[in-house]
Amino acid sequence: MIVLDARRLVIVTFEGAQLLDVVGPLDVFSGANMLAGRGMYDLEVAAIGRSVRASCGLRISTTPLGTVDGPMHTLMVAGGIGEGLTDRPTVRLVREIARLAEVSERITSVCTGALLIAAAGLLDGKRATTHWIAADILQERHPEVQVDAGPIYIHDGDTWTSAGVTAGIDLALALVAFDHGEGLANDVARMLVLPGRRNGNQAQYAPQLAVGARDNSPLAGLVTWIAEHPTDDLTVAALADRAGYSERHLARVFKAEFAVTVAEHVQSVRLDVARRLLETTSLDLDGVARQCGFRHRETLHRHFERRLGTTPANYRRTFGHGSTGGD
DNA sequence: ATATCTCCCCGCCAAA
DNA sequence: TCTTTGGCGGGGAGAT
């Protein structure tokens, strides 16, 4: 095995931070260490004091920032959707981040951590993302940052930013992949029993999240039915008929309730079915396409590339359970 | 890759 | 009058 120096990685957090922003990436990096059987990453969690209390109430001990010195490979700044979002970042924290950035090769942020690194002037002229709730605030405070609230993480040069909370896990996996290859990153994802590694271009919220928001809606039944019958005729006409609405009205109320059009939702549902089939079966791609309601393999392929940034065959190779054999 | 055909969505207006 | 619903048509995206 090739011997490499461990990369030193410091995660900066603060009082009232989102704990998942810290421990999500931490578990990914330590998982990489474990699976690689040696120290890939030298991990440290730092804050202003010797401990901080996260927003969920759990207290964690930290290395005082004042005692942290370079050089380091990666500086990662966590966020929080409470204090970290609404409060102006404290001068001292920002100053420490700016100081450490000088001695880091790579700057990364999770969630609203982007607000902190932006305040330290580290995002000027860069493309960056943050929790969708904070995107407007980031753009307002820092017009020189090219904020894009779409992707779950953005890589611009030596700066990586991620969307809210669990997107930090995706970011960490992307960093592991960047540093040590897709293989190790995928192994870590599998070990953490993640449903699959998400591509950076994936949207911050999927229609599935919006769906189910209101159980009392007359559309809830329809949405459930769609999920259970992906191969049925799910055209707007057929669904309107089923719901007892005109096509026009269904389109209108559906968009109003879920902020997604009917066709877009149907596509997401079918794509989910396709992913599951690719992960758990060895059904050929024509079969997969048909079983999830796409009439042709090409249609499945196109949707897959656009929404997930990969091809069905590629996806199966990565996440399929029989991915060790030939194909 | 391109062309043609289909489907979808939404503004607008009318009816209920 | 105000709100909800349906029909129409065009522009555009998607499917074959």
Coordinates of C-alpha atoms (C1' of nucleotides) in Angstrom, one line a residue:
Chain A
M1 CA 0.0 0.0 0.0
I2 CA 1.2 3.5 -0.9
V3 CA 2.0 5.5 2.2
L4 CA 0.6 9.1 2.2
D5 CA 0.7 11.6 4.9
A6 CA -2.6 12.1 6.7
R7 CA -4.4 15.2 5.7
R8 CA -5.0 17.5 8.6
L9 CA -8.6 18.6 8.7
V10 CA -10.1 21.1 11.2
I11 CA -13.8 21.5 11.6
V12 CA -14.8 24.9 13.1
T13 CA -18.0 25.1 15.0
F14 CA -19.6 27.4 17.5
E15 CA -22.2 27.7 20.3
G16 CA -25.6 26.8 19.1
A17 CA -24.4 25.1 15.9
Q18 CA -26.1 22.3 14.1
L19 CA -24.5 19.1 15.4
L20 CA -25.1 17.1 12.2
D21 CA -23.0 19.7 10.3
V22 CA -20.1 18.6 12.4
V23 CA -20.6 14.9 13.1
G24 CA -21.9 14.1 9.6
P25 CA -18.6 15.0 7.9
L26 CA -16.7 13.7 10.9
D27 CA -18.1 10.3 10.6
V28 CA -17.4 10.3 6.9
F29 CA -13.8 11.2 7.3
S30 CA -13.3 8.8 10.2
G31 CA -15.1 6.1 8.2
A32 CA -12.6 6.7 5.5
N33 CA -9.8 6.3 8.0
M34 CA -11.3 3.0 9.3
L35 CA -11.9 1.5 5.9
A36 CA -8.5 2.5 4.6
G37 CA -7.0 0.9 7.6
R38 CA -4.8 3.9 8.3
G39 CA -5.0 7.6 8.9
M40 CA -6.3 9.4 5.8
Y41 CA -7.4 12.3 7.8
D42 CA -6.2 13.8 11.0
L43 CA -9.3 15.2 12.5
E44 CA -9.9 18.1 14.9
V45 CA -13.0 20.0 16.0
A46 CA -12.4 23.6 17.1
A47 CA -14.4 26.5 18.5
I48 CA -13.8 29.6 20.5
G49 CA -13.8 27.8 23.8
R50 CA -13.1 24.4 25.2
S51 CA -16.7 23.2 24.5
V52 CA -19.8 24.2 22.8
R53 CA -23.4 23.3 23.2
A54 CA -25.1 22.4 19.9
S55 CA -28.6 23.5 19.1
C56 CA -30.0 20.1 20.0
G57 CA -28.6 20.5 23.5
L58 CA -25.6 18.1 23.3
R59 CA -22.4 19.5 24.5
I60 CA -19.1 18.6 22.7
S61 CA -15.6 19.4 23.7
T62 CA -13.5 21.4 21.2
T63 CA -10.0 22.6 20.7
P64 CA -9.8 26.3 21.5
L65 CA -9.3 28.1 18.2
G66 CA -6.6 30.3 19.6
T67 CA -4.4 27.3 20.0
V68 CA -4.9 26.0 16.5
D69 CA -2.1 26.7 14.1
G70 CA -1.3 25.7 10.5
P71 CA -0.5 24.2 8.3
M72 CA -3.5 22.2 7.6
H73 CA -5.0 20.7 4.5
T74 CA -8.7 21.5 4.9
L75 CA -10.6 24.0 7.0
M76 CA -14.2 23.1 7.3
V77 CA -16.7 25.5 8.8
A78 CA -19.9 24.1 10.1
G79 CA -23.2 26.0 10.4
G80 CA -26.4 26.0 12.1
I81 CA -29.9 27.1 11.3
G82 CA -30.5 28.9 14.6
E83 CA -28.1 31.4 15.8
G84 CA -25.6 30.9 13.1
L85 CA -28.2 32.0 10.6
T86 CA -29.8 35.0 12.2
D87 CA -27.0 36.5 14.1
R88 CA -24.3 38.5 12.5
P89 CA -21.2 36.3 12.9
T90 CA -19.1 37.3 15.8
V91 CA -16.0 39.2 14.9
R92 CA -13.7 37.0 16.8
L93 CA -14.9 33.8 15.1
V94 CA -14.6 35.3 11.7
R95 CA -11.1 36.6 12.5
E96 CA -10.0 33.1 13.5
I97 CA -11.4 31.6 10.4
A98 CA -9.6 34.2 8.2
R99 CA -6.4 33.4 10.0
L100 CA -6.7 29.7 9.6
A101 CA -7.7 30.1 6.0
E102 CA -4.3 31.6 5.3
V103 CA -2.6 28.3 6.3
S104 CA -5.1 25.9 4.7
E105 CA -5.0 24.5 1.3
R106 CA -8.7 24.1 1.0
I107 CA -11.7 25.9 2.5
T108 CA -15.0 24.2 2.9
S109 CA -18.3 25.0 4.6
V110 CA -21.4 23.2 5.5
C111 CA -24.8 24.7 5.6
T112 CA -24.7 28.3 7.0
G113 CA -21.0 28.0 7.6
A114 CA -20.9 29.7 4.2
L115 CA -22.0 32.9 5.9
L116 CA -19.0 32.7 8.1
I117 CA -16.4 32.0 5.5
A118 CA -18.0 34.7 3.3
A119 CA -17.7 37.1 6.2
A120 CA -14.0 36.2 6.3
G121 CA -13.8 37.3 2.6
L122 CA -13.1 33.8 1.4
L123 CA -15.9 33.5 -1.1
D124 CA -15.4 36.7 -3.0
G125 CA -15.8 36.1 -6.7
K126 CA -16.6 32.4 -6.1
R127 CA -19.6 30.3 -6.8
A128 CA -21.0 29.0 -3.6
T129 CA -24.1 27.4 -2.0
T130 CA -25.6 27.3 1.4
H131 CA -28.8 26.1 3.1
W132 CA -31.7 27.2 0.9
I133 CA -33.1 29.2 3.8
A134 CA -30.0 31.3 4.0
A135 CA -29.3 31.8 0.3
D136 CA -30.9 35.2 0.2
I137 CA -29.1 36.4 3.3
L138 CA -25.8 35.2 1.9
Q139 CA -26.4 37.0 -1.3
E140 CA -27.6 40.1 0.4
R141 CA -24.6 40.4 2.7
H142 CA -22.1 39.4 0.1
P143 CA -23.1 40.6 -3.4
E144 CA -19.7 39.6 -4.7
V145 CA -20.4 35.9 -4.1
Q146 CA -22.1 34.0 -6.8
V147 CA -24.7 32.3 -4.7
D148 CA -26.5 29.3 -6.2
A149 CA -29.1 27.7 -4.0
G150 CA -29.7 24.9 -6.4
P151 CA -27.0 22.3 -5.9
I152 CA -26.3 20.4 -2.7
Y153 CA -22.7 21.3 -3.0
I154 CA -20.4 23.4 -5.1
H155 CA -16.7 23.0 -5.9
D156 CA -15.0 26.2 -7.1
G157 CA -11.2 25.9 -7.1
D158 CA -10.0 25.2 -3.6
T159 CA -13.3 26.2 -2.1
W160 CA -16.2 23.8 -1.5
T161 CA -19.5 24.8 0.0
S162 CA -22.5 22.7 0.7
A163 CA -26.2 23.1 1.3
G164 CA -27.9 22.4 4.6
V165 CA -27.2 19.9 7.2
T166 CA -27.1 16.4 5.6
A167 CA -25.6 17.9 2.4
G168 CA -22.4 18.1 4.5
I169 CA -22.2 14.4 4.4
D170 CA -22.4 14.5 0.6
L171 CA -19.8 17.2 0.6
A172 CA -17.5 15.1 2.8
L173 CA -18.0 12.1 0.5
A174 CA -17.1 14.2 -2.5
L175 CA -13.9 15.4 -0.7
V176 CA -13.0 11.8 0.1
A177 CA -13.6 10.9 -3.6
F178 CA -11.5 13.9 -4.7
D179 CA -8.7 13.0 -2.3
H180 CA -8.7 9.2 -2.5
G181 CA -10.9 8.1 -5.3
E182 CA -14.5 7.1 -5.9
G183 CA -13.9 3.7 -4.6
L184 CA -13.2 4.7 -1.0
A185 CA -16.0 7.3 -1.0
N186 CA -18.5 4.7 -2.2
D187 CA -17.3 2.3 0.4
V188 CA -17.8 4.9 3.1
A189 CA -21.3 5.7 1.8
R190 CA -22.2 2.0 1.9
M191 CA -20.9 1.6 5.4
L192 CA -23.0 4.5 6.6
V193 CA -25.9 2.8 4.8
L194 CA -26.7 5.9 2.8
P195 CA -29.3 5.4 0.1
G196 CA -26.7 6.4 -2.4
R197 CA -24.1 9.1 -3.0
R198 CA -25.7 12.3 -4.2
N199 CA -24.3 14.2 -7.0
G200 CA -23.5 17.9 -6.3
N201 CA -25.9 19.0 -8.9
Q202 CA -28.8 17.3 -7.3
A203 CA -31.5 19.7 -6.1
Q204 CA -31.6 20.7 -2.5
Y205 CA -35.1 19.4 -2.0
A206 CA -36.8 16.6 -3.8
P207 CA -40.5 16.6 -4.5
Q208 CA -40.9 13.6 -2.2
L209 CA -40.1 16.0 0.7
A210 CA -42.8 18.4 -0.2
V211 CA -45.2 15.6 -0.7
G212 CA -46.8 14.4 2.5
A213 CA -46.5 17.8 4.0
R214 CA -50.3 17.9 4.3
D215 CA -52.1 14.7 5.0
N216 CA -55.5 16.2 4.9
S217 CA -55.1 17.4 1.3
P218 CA -57.4 15.8 -1.3
L219 CA -54.2 15.4 -3.3
A220 CA -52.6 13.1 -0.7
G221 CA -54.5 10.2 -1.9
L222 CA -53.5 10.8 -5.5
V223 CA -49.9 11.2 -4.6
T224 CA -50.0 7.9 -2.7
W225 CA -51.7 6.2 -5.7
I226 CA -49.0 7.5 -8.0
A227 CA -46.3 6.1 -5.8
E228 CA -47.9 2.7 -5.8
H229 CA -48.7 2.6 -9.5
P230 CA -45.6 3.9 -11.3
T231 CA -46.3 1.9 -14.4
D232 CA -49.9 3.0 -14.8
D233 CA -50.9 5.7 -17.2
L234 CA -49.8 8.8 -15.2
T235 CA -50.5 11.5 -17.8
V236 CA -52.2 14.6 -16.5
A237 CA -55.4 13.6 -18.2
A238 CA -55.5 10.2 -16.5
L239 CA -54.7 11.6 -13.1
A240 CA -57.2 14.4 -13.4
D241 CA -59.8 11.9 -14.2
R242 CA -58.9 9.8 -11.2
A243 CA -58.9 12.8 -8.9
G244 CA -62.2 14.1 -10.3
Y245 CA -60.6 17.4 -11.4
S246 CA -60.2 18.9 -14.8
E247 CA -56.7 18.8 -16.2
R248 CA -56.5 22.5 -15.8
H249 CA -57.5 22.4 -12.2
L250 CA -55.3 19.5 -11.2
A251 CA -52.3 21.3 -12.7
R252 CA -53.2 24.4 -10.8
V253 CA -53.8 22.9 -7.3
F254 CA -50.9 20.4 -7.6
K255 CA -48.4 23.2 -8.3
A256 CA -49.9 25.3 -5.6
E257 CA -49.6 22.6 -3.0
F258 CA -46.3 20.9 -3.8
A259 CA -44.4 23.6 -5.8
V260 CA -43.8 21.0 -8.5
T261 CA -45.7 20.2 -11.6
V262 CA -47.6 17.0 -12.0
A263 CA -45.3 15.7 -14.7
E264 CA -42.2 16.6 -12.7
H265 CA -43.5 14.7 -9.7
V266 CA -44.3 11.6 -11.7
Q267 CA -40.8 11.6 -13.1
S268 CA -39.2 11.8 -9.7
V269 CA -41.3 8.9 -8.5
R270 CA -40.4 6.8 -11.5
L271 CA -36.8 7.7 -11.1
D272 CA -36.9 6.5 -7.5
V273 CA -38.3 3.2 -8.5
A274 CA -35.6 2.9 -11.2
R275 CA -32.9 3.5 -8.6
R276 CA -34.2 0.9 -6.3
L277 CA -34.4 -1.6 -9.2
L278 CA -30.9 -0.9 -10.2
E279 CA -29.6 -1.2 -6.7
T280 CA -31.4 -4.5 -5.8
T281 CA -32.0 -6.4 -9.1
S282 CA -30.1 -7.4 -12.1
L283 CA -33.0 -6.8 -14.4
D284 CA -31.8 -5.5 -17.8
L285 CA -32.2 -1.8 -18.5
D286 CA -35.2 -2.3 -20.8
G287 CA -36.9 -4.2 -18.0
V288 CA -36.0 -1.5 -15.5
A289 CA -37.4 1.2 -17.7
R290 CA -40.6 -0.7 -18.2
Q291 CA -41.1 -1.5 -14.6
C292 CA -40.8 2.1 -13.5
G293 CA -43.2 3.4 -16.2
F294 CA -40.7 4.7 -18.7
R295 CA -41.6 3.2 -22.1
H296 CA -38.1 3.2 -23.5
R297 CA -34.7 2.6 -22.1
E298 CA -33.6 6.0 -23.7
T299 CA -36.2 7.9 -21.7
L300 CA -34.9 6.3 -18.5
H301 CA -31.3 7.1 -19.5
R302 CA -32.1 10.8 -20.2
H303 CA -33.9 11.4 -17.0
F304 CA -31.2 9.6 -15.1
E305 CA -28.5 11.8 -16.5
R306 CA -30.3 15.0 -16.0
R307 CA -31.5 14.4 -12.5
L308 CA -28.7 12.3 -11.0
G309 CA -25.8 13.2 -13.1
T310 CA -25.0 9.6 -14.1
T311 CA -26.3 6.8 -16.3
P312 CA -28.3 3.8 -15.2
A313 CA -25.5 1.4 -16.0
N314 CA -23.0 3.5 -14.1
Y315 CA -25.4 3.8 -11.1
R316 CA -25.8 0.1 -11.0
R317 CA -22.1 -0.5 -11.1
T318 CA -21.6 1.8 -8.2
F319 CA -24.6 0.9 -6.0
G320 CA -25.9 -2.4 -7.2
H321 CA -25.5 -5.2 -4.8
G322 CA -23.8 -7.4 -7.3
S323 CA -21.3 -4.8 -8.3
T324 CA -18.2 -7.0 -7.7
G325 CA -18.9 -9.3 -10.7
G326 CA -18.5 -8.4 -14.3
D327 CA -21.3 -6.8 -16.2
Chain B
dA1 C1' -28.2 13.9 -34.2
dT2 C1' -32.3 15.5 -36.1
dA3 C1' -37.1 15.9 -37.1
dT4 C1' -41.7 15.4 -36.1
dC5 C1' -45.1 14.5 -33.2
dT6 C1' -47.1 14.6 -28.4
dC7 C1' -47.7 16.3 -24.0
dC8 C1' -47.5 19.7 -20.5
dC9 C1' -48.2 24.0 -18.4
dC10 C1' -50.0 28.4 -17.6
dG11 C1' -52.2 32.9 -18.8
dC12 C1' -56.6 34.4 -19.8
dC13 C1' -61.4 34.4 -19.7
dA14 C1' -65.9 32.6 -18.7
dA15 C1' -69.1 30.0 -15.9
dA16 C1' -70.6 28.3 -11.6
Chain C
dT1 C1' -68.6 40.7 -5.7
dC2 C1' -65.3 37.2 -4.6
dT3 C1' -63.7 32.5 -5.1
dT4 C1' -63.4 28.1 -7.3
dT5 C1' -63.3 25.5 -11.5
dG6 C1' -63.2 24.5 -16.5
dG7 C1' -61.9 25.3 -21.4
dC8 C1' -58.9 27.1 -24.9
dG9 C1' -54.7 28.1 -27.1
dG10 C1' -49.8 29.0 -27.6
dG11 C1' -45.2 28.3 -26.5
dG12 C1' -42.1 25.2 -25.2
dA13 C1' -40.2 20.9 -23.5
dG14 C1' -40.3 16.1 -24.0
dA15 C1' -40.8 11.6 -26.4
dT16 C1' -40.1 8.6 -30.3

